[in-house]
Short mmCIF file of C-alpha atoms in Angstrom, two decimals:
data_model
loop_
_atom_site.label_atom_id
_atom_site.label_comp_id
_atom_site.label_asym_id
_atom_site.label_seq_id
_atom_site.Cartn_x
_atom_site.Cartn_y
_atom_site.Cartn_z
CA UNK A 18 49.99 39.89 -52.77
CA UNK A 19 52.27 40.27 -50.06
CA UNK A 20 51.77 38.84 -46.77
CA UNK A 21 52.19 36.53 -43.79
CA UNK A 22 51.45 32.85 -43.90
CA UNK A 23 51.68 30.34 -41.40
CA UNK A 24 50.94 26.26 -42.48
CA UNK A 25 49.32 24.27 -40.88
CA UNK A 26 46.20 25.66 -39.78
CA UNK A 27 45.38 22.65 -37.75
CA UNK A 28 48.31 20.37 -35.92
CA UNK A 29 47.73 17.69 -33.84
CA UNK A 30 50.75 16.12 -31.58
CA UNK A 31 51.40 13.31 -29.28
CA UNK A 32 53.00 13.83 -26.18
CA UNK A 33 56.48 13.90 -26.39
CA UNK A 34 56.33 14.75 -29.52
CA UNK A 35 58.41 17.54 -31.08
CA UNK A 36 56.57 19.85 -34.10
CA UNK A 37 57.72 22.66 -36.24
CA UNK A 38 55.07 25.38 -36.86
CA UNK A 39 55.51 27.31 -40.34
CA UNK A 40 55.30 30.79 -40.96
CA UNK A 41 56.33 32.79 -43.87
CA UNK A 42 56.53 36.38 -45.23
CA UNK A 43 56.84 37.90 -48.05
CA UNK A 44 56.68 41.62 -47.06
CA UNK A 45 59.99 42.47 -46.83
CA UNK A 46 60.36 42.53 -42.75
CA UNK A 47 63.38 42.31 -41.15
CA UNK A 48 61.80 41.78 -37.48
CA UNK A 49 59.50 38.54 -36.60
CA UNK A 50 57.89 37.43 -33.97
CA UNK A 51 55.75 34.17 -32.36
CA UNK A 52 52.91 34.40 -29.61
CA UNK A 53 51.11 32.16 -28.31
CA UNK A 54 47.36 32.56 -27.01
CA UNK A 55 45.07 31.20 -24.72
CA UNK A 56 41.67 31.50 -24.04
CA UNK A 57 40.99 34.85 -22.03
CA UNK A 58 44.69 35.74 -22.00
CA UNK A 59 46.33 38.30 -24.19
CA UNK A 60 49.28 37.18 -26.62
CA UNK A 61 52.21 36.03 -25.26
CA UNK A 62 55.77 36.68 -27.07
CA UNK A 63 57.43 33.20 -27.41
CA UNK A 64 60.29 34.66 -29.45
CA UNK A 65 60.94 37.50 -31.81
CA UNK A 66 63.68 38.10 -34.59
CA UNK A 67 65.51 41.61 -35.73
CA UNK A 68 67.73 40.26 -38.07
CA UNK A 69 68.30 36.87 -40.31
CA UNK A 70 70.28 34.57 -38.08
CA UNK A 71 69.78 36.63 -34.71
CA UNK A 72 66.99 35.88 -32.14
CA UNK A 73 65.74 36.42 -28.68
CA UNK A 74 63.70 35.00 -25.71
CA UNK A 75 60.38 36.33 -25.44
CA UNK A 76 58.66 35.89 -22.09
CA UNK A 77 57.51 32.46 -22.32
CA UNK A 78 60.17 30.88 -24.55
CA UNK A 79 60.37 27.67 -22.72
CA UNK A 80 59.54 24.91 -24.31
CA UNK A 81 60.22 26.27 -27.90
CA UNK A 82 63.22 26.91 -30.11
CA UNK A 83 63.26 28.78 -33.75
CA UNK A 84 65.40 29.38 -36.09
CA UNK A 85 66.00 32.67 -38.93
CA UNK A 86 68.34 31.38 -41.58
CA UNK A 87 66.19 33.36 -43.87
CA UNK A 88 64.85 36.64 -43.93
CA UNK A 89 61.07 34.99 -45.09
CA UNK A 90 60.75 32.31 -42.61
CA UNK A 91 60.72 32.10 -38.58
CA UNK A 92 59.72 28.22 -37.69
CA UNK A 93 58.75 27.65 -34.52
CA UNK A 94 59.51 24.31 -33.17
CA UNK A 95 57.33 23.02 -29.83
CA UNK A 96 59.37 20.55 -28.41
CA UNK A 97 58.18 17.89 -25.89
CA UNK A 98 59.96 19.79 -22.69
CA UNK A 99 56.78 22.31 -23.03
CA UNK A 100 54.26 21.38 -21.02
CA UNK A 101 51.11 22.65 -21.67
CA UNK A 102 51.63 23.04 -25.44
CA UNK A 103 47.98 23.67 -26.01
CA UNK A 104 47.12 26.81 -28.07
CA UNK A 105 46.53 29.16 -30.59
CA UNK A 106 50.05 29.86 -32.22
CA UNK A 107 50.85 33.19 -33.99
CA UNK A 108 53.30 34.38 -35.99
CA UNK A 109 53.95 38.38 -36.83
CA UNK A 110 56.39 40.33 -38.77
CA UNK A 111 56.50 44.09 -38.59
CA UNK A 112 59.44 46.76 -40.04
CA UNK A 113 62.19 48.29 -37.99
CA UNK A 114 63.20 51.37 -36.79
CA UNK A 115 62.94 54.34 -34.58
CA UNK A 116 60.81 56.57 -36.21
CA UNK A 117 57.79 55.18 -37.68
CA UNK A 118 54.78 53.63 -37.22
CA UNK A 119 55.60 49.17 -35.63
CA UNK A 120 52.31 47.81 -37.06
CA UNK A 121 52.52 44.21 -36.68
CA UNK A 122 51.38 41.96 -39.79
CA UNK A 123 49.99 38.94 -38.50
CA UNK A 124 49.82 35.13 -39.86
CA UNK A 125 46.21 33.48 -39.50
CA UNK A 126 47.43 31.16 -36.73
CA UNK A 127 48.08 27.59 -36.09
CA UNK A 128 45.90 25.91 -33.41
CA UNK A 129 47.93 23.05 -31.67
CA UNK A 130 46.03 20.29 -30.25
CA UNK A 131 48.38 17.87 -28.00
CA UNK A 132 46.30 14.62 -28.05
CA UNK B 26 55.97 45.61 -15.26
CA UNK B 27 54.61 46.97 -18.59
CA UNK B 28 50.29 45.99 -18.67
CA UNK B 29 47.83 46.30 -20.43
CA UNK B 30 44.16 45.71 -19.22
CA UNK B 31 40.60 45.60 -20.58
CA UNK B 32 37.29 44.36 -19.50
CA UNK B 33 36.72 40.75 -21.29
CA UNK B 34 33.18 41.56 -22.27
CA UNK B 35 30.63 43.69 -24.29
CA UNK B 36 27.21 43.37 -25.44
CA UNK B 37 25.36 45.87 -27.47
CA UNK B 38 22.25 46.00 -29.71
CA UNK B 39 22.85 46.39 -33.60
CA UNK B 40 22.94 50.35 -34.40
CA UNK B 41 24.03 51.56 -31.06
CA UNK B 42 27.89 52.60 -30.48
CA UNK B 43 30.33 50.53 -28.45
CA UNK B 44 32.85 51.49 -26.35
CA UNK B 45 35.78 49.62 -25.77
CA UNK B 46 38.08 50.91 -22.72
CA UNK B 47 41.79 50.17 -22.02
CA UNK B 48 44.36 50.92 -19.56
CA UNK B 49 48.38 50.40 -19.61
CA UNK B 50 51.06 51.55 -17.34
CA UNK B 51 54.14 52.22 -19.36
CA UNK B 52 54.16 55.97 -19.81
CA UNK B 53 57.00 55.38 -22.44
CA UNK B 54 54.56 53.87 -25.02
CA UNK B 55 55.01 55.64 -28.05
CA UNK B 56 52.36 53.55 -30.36
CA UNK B 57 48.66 52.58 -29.04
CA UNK B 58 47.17 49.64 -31.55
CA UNK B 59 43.44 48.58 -32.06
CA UNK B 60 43.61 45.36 -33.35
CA UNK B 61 40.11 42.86 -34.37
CA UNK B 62 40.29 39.11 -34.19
CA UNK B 63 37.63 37.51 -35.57
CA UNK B 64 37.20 33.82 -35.16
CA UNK B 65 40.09 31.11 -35.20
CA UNK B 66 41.67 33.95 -37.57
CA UNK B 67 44.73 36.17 -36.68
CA UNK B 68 44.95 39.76 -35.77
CA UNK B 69 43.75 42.38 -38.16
CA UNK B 70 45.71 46.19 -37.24
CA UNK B 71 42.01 48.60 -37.29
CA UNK B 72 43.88 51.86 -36.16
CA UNK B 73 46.72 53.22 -33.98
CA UNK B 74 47.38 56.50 -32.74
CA UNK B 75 50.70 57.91 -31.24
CA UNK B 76 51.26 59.19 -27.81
CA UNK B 77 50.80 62.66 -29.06
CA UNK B 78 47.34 62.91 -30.02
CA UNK B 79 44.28 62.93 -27.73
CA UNK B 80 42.40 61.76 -30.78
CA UNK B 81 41.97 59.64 -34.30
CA UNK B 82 38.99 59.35 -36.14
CA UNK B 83 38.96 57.12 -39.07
CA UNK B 84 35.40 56.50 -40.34
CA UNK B 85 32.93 54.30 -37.98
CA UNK B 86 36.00 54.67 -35.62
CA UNK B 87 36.90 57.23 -33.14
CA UNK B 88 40.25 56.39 -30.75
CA UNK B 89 40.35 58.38 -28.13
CA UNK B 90 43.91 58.45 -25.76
CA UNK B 91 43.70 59.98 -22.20
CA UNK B 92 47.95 60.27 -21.95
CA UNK B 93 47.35 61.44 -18.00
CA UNK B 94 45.17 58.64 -16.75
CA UNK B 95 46.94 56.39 -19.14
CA UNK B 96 43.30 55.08 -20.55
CA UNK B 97 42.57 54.39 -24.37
CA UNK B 98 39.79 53.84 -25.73
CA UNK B 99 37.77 52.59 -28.92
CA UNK B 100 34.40 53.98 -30.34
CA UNK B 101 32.58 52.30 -32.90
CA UNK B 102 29.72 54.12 -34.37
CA UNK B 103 26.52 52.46 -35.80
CA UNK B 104 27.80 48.63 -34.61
CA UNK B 105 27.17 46.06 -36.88
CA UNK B 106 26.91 42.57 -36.59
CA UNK B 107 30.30 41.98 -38.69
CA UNK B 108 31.95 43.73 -36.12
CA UNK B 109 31.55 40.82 -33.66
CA UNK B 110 34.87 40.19 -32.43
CA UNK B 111 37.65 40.33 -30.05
CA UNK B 112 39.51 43.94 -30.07
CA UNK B 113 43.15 43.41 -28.55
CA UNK B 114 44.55 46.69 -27.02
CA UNK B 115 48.58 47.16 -27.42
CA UNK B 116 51.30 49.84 -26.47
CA UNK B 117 54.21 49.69 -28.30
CA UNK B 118 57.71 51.44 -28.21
CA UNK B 119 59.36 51.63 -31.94
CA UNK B 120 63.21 51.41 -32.22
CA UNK B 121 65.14 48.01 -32.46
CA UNK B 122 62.74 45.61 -30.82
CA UNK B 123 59.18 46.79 -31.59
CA UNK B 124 57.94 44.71 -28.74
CA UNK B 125 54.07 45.16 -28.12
CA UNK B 126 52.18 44.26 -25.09
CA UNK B 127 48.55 43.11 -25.51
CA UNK B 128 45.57 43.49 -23.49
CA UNK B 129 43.63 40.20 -22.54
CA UNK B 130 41.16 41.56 -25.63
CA UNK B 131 37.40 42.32 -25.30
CA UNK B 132 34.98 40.09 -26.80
CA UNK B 133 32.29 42.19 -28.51
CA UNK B 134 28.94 40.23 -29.21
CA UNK B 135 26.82 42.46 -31.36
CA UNK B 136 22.75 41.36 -31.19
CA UNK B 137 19.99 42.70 -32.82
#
């Protein structure tokens, strides 16, 4: 079945403490993406992806690096110079182009606990 | 900036219709989404409709897109309890970067 996956569901992290979220998809997607959430806030783009080995800034991207050597994966790495690292991480992947419908596939989330 | 806003809350009794309400500013949007979050889970796409149409009905859902007042909104006939959720609104402009902007979502508690 195709899809989006994103490992672990749970993370845990001591300050200062860097930690690589997973997410994977299968569906063929040239475009991903990370948000983050937070209670009674909508998502937040951390980063996105168009194309393997290209990415961008989202609006919050400090604090966090990735990575697109493959077209399948987008890691997303929380490193200690992120402050409030706190959340409910999510990873999407949607098609491109200028014509057709953007639905976003999402991943089922990692929630990061900084302890 | 680009925004998208909806009230945070909703209550309504098992069998009656909700009504979930959104606004957004950017008149460029091309996409509107509906997407359901249920629980520590991720977001589930329920409909979209494009800037075109005043109206989709799919089912127990009925999207309705006011393109003047720039105001969208969600109708769910005969609620159910499994459709206790959040419900994210997002506009979205296809070509190159499909970036989409979400709404704050509106937590719908369905009681009996």
């Amino acid at each position: 079945d195709g899809g989006i996956t994103q490992s672990p569901k749970y993370l845990f992290r001591k300050e200062g403490q860097n930690v690589t979220l997973s997410c994977e998809q299968n569906l063929n997607h040239d475009a991903m993406y990370w948000y983050r959430q937070d209670p009674g806030q909508g998502l937040r783009l951390i980063y996105y992806s168009q194309i393997v080995n290209d990415f961008q800034k989202g609006d919050i991207a400090e604090g966090y690096s990735v990575s697109r050597e493959k077209k399948e994966s987008f890691p997303l790495t929380v490193t200690s110079a992120q402050k409030n690292p706190t959340a409910f991480y999510l990873c999407a992947s949607s098609l491109q182009g200028a014509e057709w419908n953007t639905e976003a596939f999402f991943g089922q989330g990692t929630r990061l606990t900084v302890v | 900036g680009e925004d998208v806003e909806q009230s945070l809350f909703l209550s309504v009794r098992e069998g009656d219709s909700s009504v979930i309400n959104c606004t957004y500013t950017d008149s460029s949007s091309t996409y509107l989404y509906w997407y359901k979050q249920e629980p520590g889970a991720g977001l589930q796409l329920l409909t979209y409709i494009f800037s075109n149409m005043d109206m989709k009905q799919d089912q127990r859902l009925t999207v309705l897109l006011n393109k003047k007042d720039k105001h969208l909104s969600l109708r769910i006939a005969d609620t159910q309890t499994g459709d206790s959720a959040i419900y994210f609104c997002a506009d979205g402009k296809p070509g190159g970067y499909n970036k989409l902007i979400f709404g704050a979502g509106t937590r719908l508690a369905v009681h009996p």
